[in-house]
Tab-separated table of C-alpha atoms in Angstrom:
chain	number	residue	atom	x	y	z
M	30	MET	CA	71.606	35.008	8.632
M	31	THR	CA	68.880	32.876	10.142
M	32	ASN	CA	65.731	34.561	11.474
M	33	VAL	CA	64.266	33.003	14.632
M	34	GLY	CA	60.539	33.691	14.953
M	35	VAL	CA	59.207	34.666	18.396
M	36	ALA	CA	55.895	32.994	19.167
M	37	SER	CA	53.025	34.988	20.558
M	38	GLY	CA	51.767	33.963	23.992
M	39	ASN	CA	48.271	33.437	22.529
M	40	ASP	CA	49.340	31.474	19.481
M	41	ILE	CA	50.361	27.949	20.444
M	42	GLY	CA	50.228	26.761	16.862
M	43	SER	CA	53.065	29.089	15.775
M	44	ALA	CA	55.256	28.497	18.849
M	45	THR	CA	58.351	26.320	18.872
M	46	THR	CA	58.286	22.916	20.552
M	47	PRO	CA	59.684	24.115	23.922
M	48	GLN	CA	57.264	27.024	23.874
M	49	ARG	CA	54.284	24.766	23.100
M	50	ALA	CA	55.270	22.438	25.920
M	51	ALA	CA	55.489	25.342	28.321
M	52	GLN	CA	52.123	26.687	27.230
M	53	VAL	CA	50.451	23.260	27.579
M	54	GLN	CA	51.953	22.915	31.047
M	55	SER	CA	50.640	26.347	31.952
M	56	ILE	CA	47.126	25.476	30.785
M	57	ALA	CA	47.205	22.203	32.730
M	58	GLU	CA	48.306	24.042	35.870
M	59	LYS	CA	45.456	26.538	35.465
M	60	GLN	CA	42.929	23.698	35.061
M	61	GLN	CA	44.292	21.992	38.147
M	62	ARG	CA	44.023	25.217	40.143
M	63	ILE	CA	40.394	25.580	39.025
M	64	ILE	CA	39.635	21.994	40.058
M	65	ASN	CA	41.360	22.477	43.409
M	66	SER	CA	39.378	25.635	43.961
M	67	ILE	CA	36.099	23.819	43.221
M	68	VAL	CA	37.046	20.976	45.550
M	69	GLN	CA	38.041	23.401	48.290
M	70	HIS	CA	35.181	25.860	48.082
M	71	SER	CA	32.316	23.897	46.501
M	72	PRO	CA	32.326	20.276	47.733
M	73	SER	CA	28.530	20.229	47.638
M	74	LEU	CA	28.665	20.906	43.911
M	75	LEU	CA	30.710	17.767	43.332
M	76	GLU	CA	28.415	15.769	45.577
M	77	GLY	CA	25.436	17.035	43.612
M	78	VAL	CA	27.090	16.086	40.343
M	79	SER	CA	27.906	12.655	41.752
M	80	ARG	CA	24.356	12.114	42.983
M	81	SER	CA	22.969	13.238	39.642
M	82	TYR	CA	25.249	10.802	37.865
M	83	ASP	CA	24.180	7.977	40.215
M	84	ARG	CA	20.527	8.825	39.621
M	85	GLN	CA	21.080	8.671	35.882
M	86	ILE	CA	22.658	5.234	36.242
M	87	GLU	CA	19.771	3.971	38.402
M	88	GLU	CA	17.221	5.402	35.991
M	89	ARG	CA	18.918	3.650	33.089
M	90	LYS	CA	18.850	0.385	35.063
M	91	ARG	CA	15.141	0.806	35.820
M	92	ASN	CA	14.411	1.586	32.181
M	93	GLN	CA	16.301	-1.522	31.099
M	94	LEU	CA	14.418	-3.633	33.669
M	95	ARG	CA	11.049	-2.256	32.534
M	96	TYR	CA	11.983	-2.944	28.934
M	97	ARG	CA	12.989	-6.527	29.720
M	98	GLN	CA	9.794	-7.096	31.732
M	99	LYS	CA	7.642	-5.600	28.970
M	100	PHE	CA	9.452	-7.687	26.383
M	101	GLY	CA	8.913	-10.798	28.530
M	102	LEU	CA	5.179	-10.098	28.871
M	103	ILE	CA	4.892	-9.571	25.128
M	104	ALA	CA	6.703	-12.853	24.497
M	105	GLU	CA	4.397	-14.720	26.910
M	106	SER	CA	1.323	-13.159	25.325
M	107	LEU	CA	2.514	-14.104	21.850
M	108	GLU	CA	3.194	-17.659	22.994
M	109	ARG	CA	-0.346	-17.958	24.393
M	110	ASP	CA	-1.809	-16.507	21.199
M	111	ILE	CA	0.179	-18.956	19.082
M	112	GLN	CA	-1.024	-21.883	21.194
M	113	GLN	CA	-4.640	-20.721	20.890
M	114	LEU	CA	-4.250	-20.375	17.127
M	115	ARG	CA	-2.835	-23.887	16.900
M	116	GLU	CA	-5.792	-25.255	18.840
M	117	GLN	CA	-8.218	-23.313	16.656
M	118	ILE	CA	-6.524	-24.705	13.543
M	119	GLN	CA	-6.879	-28.227	14.944
M	120	GLN	CA	-10.538	-27.571	15.731
M	121	HIS	CA	-11.259	-26.202	12.244
M	122	GLU	CA	-9.398	-29.096	10.640
M	123	LEU	CA	-11.468	-31.508	12.690
M	124	GLU	CA	-14.681	-29.784	11.606
M	125	ARG	CA	-13.549	-29.832	7.973
M	126	ARG	CA	-12.814	-33.561	8.105
M	127	LEU	CA	-16.207	-34.236	9.641
M	128	LEU	CA	-17.979	-32.260	6.937
M	129	VAL	CA	-16.001	-33.781	4.073
M	130	SER	CA	-16.282	-37.386	5.247
M	131	ARG	CA	-19.966	-37.321	6.189
M	132	PRO	CA	-22.602	-38.445	3.684
M	133	PRO	CA	-25.821	-36.443	4.008
M	134	THR	CA	-27.757	-39.080	5.965
M	135	SER	CA	-24.955	-41.052	7.649
M	136	VAL	CA	-24.301	-41.408	11.367
M	137	THR	CA	-20.637	-41.872	12.230
M	138	PRO	CA	-18.913	-42.073	15.611
M	139	TRP	CA	-16.869	-38.996	14.733
M	140	ILE	CA	-20.039	-36.964	14.209
M	141	ILE	CA	-21.605	-38.303	17.417
M	142	VAL	CA	-18.564	-37.527	19.565
M	143	SER	CA	-18.148	-34.071	18.037
M	144	GLU	CA	-21.821	-33.262	18.644
M	145	TYR	CA	-21.573	-34.609	22.198
M	146	PHE	CA	-18.872	-32.113	23.136
M	147	ARG	CA	-20.675	-29.301	21.356
M	148	LEU	CA	-23.846	-29.887	23.375
M	149	PHE	CA	-22.005	-30.298	26.673
M	150	ARG	CA	-19.334	-27.626	26.189
M	151	ASN	CA	-20.659	-25.781	29.271
M	152	GLY	CA	-21.978	-28.776	31.199
M	153	VAL	CA	-25.679	-29.046	32.042
M	154	LYS	CA	-27.976	-26.348	33.421
M	155	ARG	CA	-30.456	-28.416	35.401
M	156	THR	CA	-31.431	-28.977	39.024
M	157	PRO	CA	-31.194	-32.403	40.724
M	158	LEU	CA	-35.006	-32.670	40.724
M	159	GLN	CA	-34.992	-32.539	36.948
M	160	ILE	CA	-32.809	-35.582	36.381
M	161	SER	CA	-35.368	-38.440	36.435
M	162	THR	CA	-36.915	-38.063	32.966
M	163	SER	CA	-36.636	-35.661	30.107
M	164	LYS	CA	-40.354	-34.765	30.536
M	165	GLN	CA	-39.559	-32.988	33.811
M	166	THR	CA	-36.918	-30.831	32.192
M	167	THR	CA	-37.832	-27.169	32.060
M	168	CYS	CA	-34.653	-26.098	30.315
M	169	GLU	CA	-34.712	-26.400	26.522
M	170	GLN	CA	-30.985	-27.064	26.411
M	171	GLY	CA	-31.430	-29.827	28.969
M	172	GLU	CA	-34.124	-31.428	26.826
M	173	ILE	CA	-31.839	-31.369	23.804
M	174	GLN	CA	-28.996	-32.897	25.810
M	175	MET	CA	-31.155	-35.668	27.269
M	176	THR	CA	-32.734	-36.486	23.900
M	177	PHE	CA	-29.306	-36.681	22.294
M	178	LEU	CA	-27.917	-39.013	24.988
M	179	ASN	CA	-30.920	-41.341	24.820
M	180	LYS	CA	-30.492	-41.527	21.051
M	181	VAL	CA	-26.740	-42.147	20.780
M	182	MET	CA	-25.817	-43.890	24.046
M	183	SER	CA	-26.381	-47.527	24.846
M	184	PRO	CA	-28.958	-47.898	27.679
M	185	ASP	CA	-26.268	-49.406	29.911
M	186	VAL	CA	-23.405	-47.253	28.615
M	187	SER	CA	-20.337	-47.559	30.845
M	188	VAL	CA	-18.772	-44.358	32.229
M	189	ASN	CA	-16.296	-43.485	34.992
M	190	SER	CA	-18.829	-43.453	37.839
M	191	GLY	CA	-21.230	-46.174	36.738
M	192	PHE	CA	-23.683	-47.075	34.001
M	193	GLY	CA	-26.508	-45.443	32.103
M	194	VAL	CA	-27.499	-42.098	30.625
M	195	GLU	CA	-28.593	-40.625	33.943
M	196	THR	CA	-25.143	-41.352	35.359
M	197	ILE	CA	-23.662	-39.254	32.543
M	198	ILE	CA	-26.046	-36.420	33.400
M	199	GLN	CA	-25.160	-36.762	37.081
M	200	GLU	CA	-21.440	-36.475	36.294
M	201	TRP	CA	-21.978	-33.346	34.203
M	202	LEU	CA	-24.344	-31.868	36.777
M	203	SER	CA	-21.812	-32.358	39.569
M	204	MET	CA	-19.120	-30.588	37.553
M	205	THR	CA	-21.433	-27.755	36.533
M	206	LEU	CA	-22.617	-27.086	40.094
M	207	LYS	CA	-19.031	-26.918	41.346
M	208	HIS	CA	-17.697	-24.903	38.413
M	209	GLN	CA	-20.178	-22.366	37.064
M	210	ASP	CA	-17.763	-21.197	34.349
M	211	LEU	CA	-16.936	-24.677	33.049
M	212	THR	CA	-15.878	-24.707	29.396
M	213	VAL	CA	-14.954	-27.884	27.508
M	214	ARG	CA	-13.235	-27.661	24.120
M	215	LEU	CA	-12.677	-30.579	21.774
M	216	ILE	CA	-9.094	-30.411	20.514
M	217	ARG	CA	-8.559	-33.610	18.558
M	218	LEU	CA	-10.268	-36.847	17.481
M	219	GLU	CA	-8.472	-39.976	16.344
M	220	TYR	CA	-9.041	-43.693	15.991
M	221	ASP	CA	-7.231	-45.626	18.704
M	222	GLU	CA	-8.149	-49.145	17.613
M	223	ARG	CA	-11.126	-50.968	16.144
M	224	ASN	CA	-14.397	-49.365	17.266
M	225	MET	CA	-12.475	-47.069	19.627
M	226	ILE	CA	-12.218	-43.295	19.279
M	227	LEU	CA	-9.819	-41.174	21.304
M	228	ALA	CA	-10.960	-37.606	22.031
M	229	THR	CA	-8.597	-34.982	23.417
M	230	VAL	CA	-10.332	-32.110	25.212
M	231	LYS	CA	-9.367	-29.202	27.439
M	232	SER	CA	-11.637	-28.245	30.335
M	233	SER	CA	-11.286	-24.728	31.743
M	234	ILE	CA	-12.493	-23.706	35.212
M	235	THR	CA	-11.758	-20.955	37.728
M	236	ILE	CA	-10.331	-22.165	41.050
M	237	THR	CA	-12.407	-21.280	44.130
M	238	GLU	CA	-12.193	-22.149	47.827
M	239	GLU	CA	-15.367	-24.216	47.406
M	240	MET	CA	-13.323	-26.738	45.446
M	241	PHE	CA	-11.736	-27.893	48.718
M	242	LEU	CA	-13.037	-29.110	52.078
M	243	PRO	CA	-13.624	-26.099	54.400
M	244	GLU	CA	-11.753	-27.725	57.306
M	245	SER	CA	-8.812	-28.745	55.159
M	246	PRO	CA	-5.371	-27.528	56.319
M	247	LEU	CA	-4.877	-26.407	52.755
M	248	ILE	CA	-7.714	-23.911	53.266
M	249	VAL	CA	-7.157	-22.824	56.871
M	250	ASN	CA	-3.863	-21.592	58.266
M	251	ARG	CA	-4.314	-22.611	61.908
M	252	ASN	CA	-1.171	-20.776	62.976
M	253	HIS	CA	-2.664	-17.435	61.939
M	254	ASP	CA	-6.182	-17.260	63.390
M	255	HIS	CA	-7.742	-19.517	60.741
M	256	GLN	CA	-6.785	-17.217	57.891
M	257	THR	CA	-6.734	-18.565	54.352
M	258	SER	CA	-3.428	-20.317	53.726
M	259	PRO	CA	-0.918	-18.745	51.302
M	260	LEU	CA	-1.209	-21.778	49.022
M	261	VAL	CA	-4.943	-21.300	48.550
M	262	ALA	CA	-4.518	-17.543	48.185
M	263	LYS	CA	-2.124	-18.292	45.339
M	264	LEU	CA	-4.631	-20.590	43.619
M	265	VAL	CA	-7.994	-18.879	44.094
M	266	GLY	CA	-9.029	-16.948	41.005
M	267	GLN	CA	-6.550	-18.728	38.742
M	268	GLN	CA	-7.697	-20.362	35.513
M	269	LEU	CA	-7.192	-24.128	35.548
M	270	VAL	CA	-6.989	-25.833	32.146
M	271	ILE	CA	-7.238	-29.615	32.479
M	272	PRO	CA	-6.187	-31.726	29.471
M	273	THR	CA	-8.284	-34.878	29.294
M	274	THR	CA	-8.296	-37.967	27.108
M	275	ILE	CA	-11.681	-39.674	26.663
M	276	ARG	CA	-11.981	-43.109	25.094
M	277	PHE	CA	-15.254	-43.916	23.296
M	278	GLU	CA	-16.216	-47.482	22.387
M	279	TRP	CA	-18.604	-47.571	19.420
M	280	ASP	CA	-21.181	-50.241	18.577
M	281	SER	CA	-21.205	-50.166	14.770
M	282	LYS	CA	-24.285	-52.417	14.541
M	283	ALA	CA	-26.515	-50.332	16.802
M	284	ASP	CA	-24.786	-47.010	15.988
M	285	ARG	CA	-24.461	-46.246	19.701
M	286	VAL	CA	-21.724	-45.540	22.227
M	287	LEU	CA	-21.031	-48.572	24.446
M	288	SER	CA	-18.580	-46.937	26.848
M	289	MET	CA	-17.020	-43.568	27.553
M	290	HIS	CA	-14.141	-43.272	30.026
M	291	ALA	CA	-12.192	-40.103	30.797
M	292	ASN	CA	-8.585	-39.833	31.953
M	293	PRO	CA	-7.890	-36.249	33.116
M	294	ASP	CA	-4.374	-34.921	33.716
M	295	PHE	CA	-4.540	-32.839	36.913
M	296	VAL	CA	-0.805	-32.873	37.604
M	297	THR	CA	0.320	-30.735	34.672
M	298	PRO	CA	-1.968	-27.707	35.259
M	299	PHE	CA	-1.407	-27.622	39.048
M	300	LEU	CA	2.332	-28.060	38.580
M	301	THR	CA	2.282	-25.131	36.158
M	302	LEU	CA	0.427	-22.923	38.650
M	303	LEU	CA	2.359	-23.920	41.797
M	304	GLY	CA	5.814	-24.576	40.394
M	305	ASN	CA	6.641	-27.681	42.455
M	306	MET	CA	5.416	-31.261	42.657
M	307	GLU	CA	4.981	-31.338	46.446
M	308	ASP	CA	2.363	-28.567	46.533
M	309	ALA	CA	0.707	-29.870	43.372
M	310	THR	CA	0.321	-33.331	44.929
M	311	ARG	CA	-1.130	-31.880	48.153
M	312	VAL	CA	-3.701	-29.848	46.260
M	313	ILE	CA	-4.757	-32.762	44.055
M	314	ASP	CA	-5.133	-35.134	47.031
M	315	ILE	CA	-7.293	-32.667	48.969
M	316	TRP	CA	-9.317	-31.799	45.880
M	317	PHE	CA	-10.142	-35.460	45.286
M	318	SER	CA	-11.053	-35.835	48.968
M	319	SER	CA	-13.492	-32.955	48.538
M	320	VAL	CA	-15.005	-34.583	45.444
M	321	VAL	CA	-15.479	-37.904	47.260
M	322	ALA	CA	-16.999	-36.174	50.309
M	323	SER	CA	-19.509	-34.292	48.153
M	324	THR	CA	-20.766	-37.356	46.282
């Protein structure tokens, strides 16, 4: 005789298959009744849960955005640091080569050019009345600069704006008066051809409104009560780093510089700051107009 076990109502595990199915169905119906009751009597509870869930999603999105932005800033900072380290390595390598290759009493064009940029790394600190002769110079640094130029430059040395040592001083003075925070760093020296040395430098300045003509449309937004234009507002206060190539011609018999001509690259830094060639070209044209008007 076969015994058929009767499952307890609270023991699903020991129930037969039909009984388990019935019990599962009963539990599902109870859960559905609870859900229906919540929906019917507490809709605000579901709305609150939904809003809380949405807030959690938005918060996660904001956290992800902040993380990506922070990561991007870190990457940019690291890239700048790496570039600075590379330039420092180049500078130290240049200094090492100068020290190794220089006999104790020799005068070489490499040494002269390197010393030139060291002395003029921040321009000149003199007034226009102090240009005529070195005797009128009240600034010790100015005396050192003038003495150096008279010693290493040919009397009729050729430069971008003319001839002579005083023309060199005038060029530096003009830059220094316009850009009080001027910094010039020598990056690389190399021989271009016989008696020619190619120097690569980077000049750093802070952009100000004084760099442009006051009446320039780049400065004044005439459609808005002569307010500063958005383009200038975007530029003012920014650091401008101008890569420049300077070609030195050396007289090996007289141990003096015969010519010194600079070729600055204004397009690259302004294009980097403004993001498009049209605005960069406008700024450069007006800047050069300001330089011509002030000379």
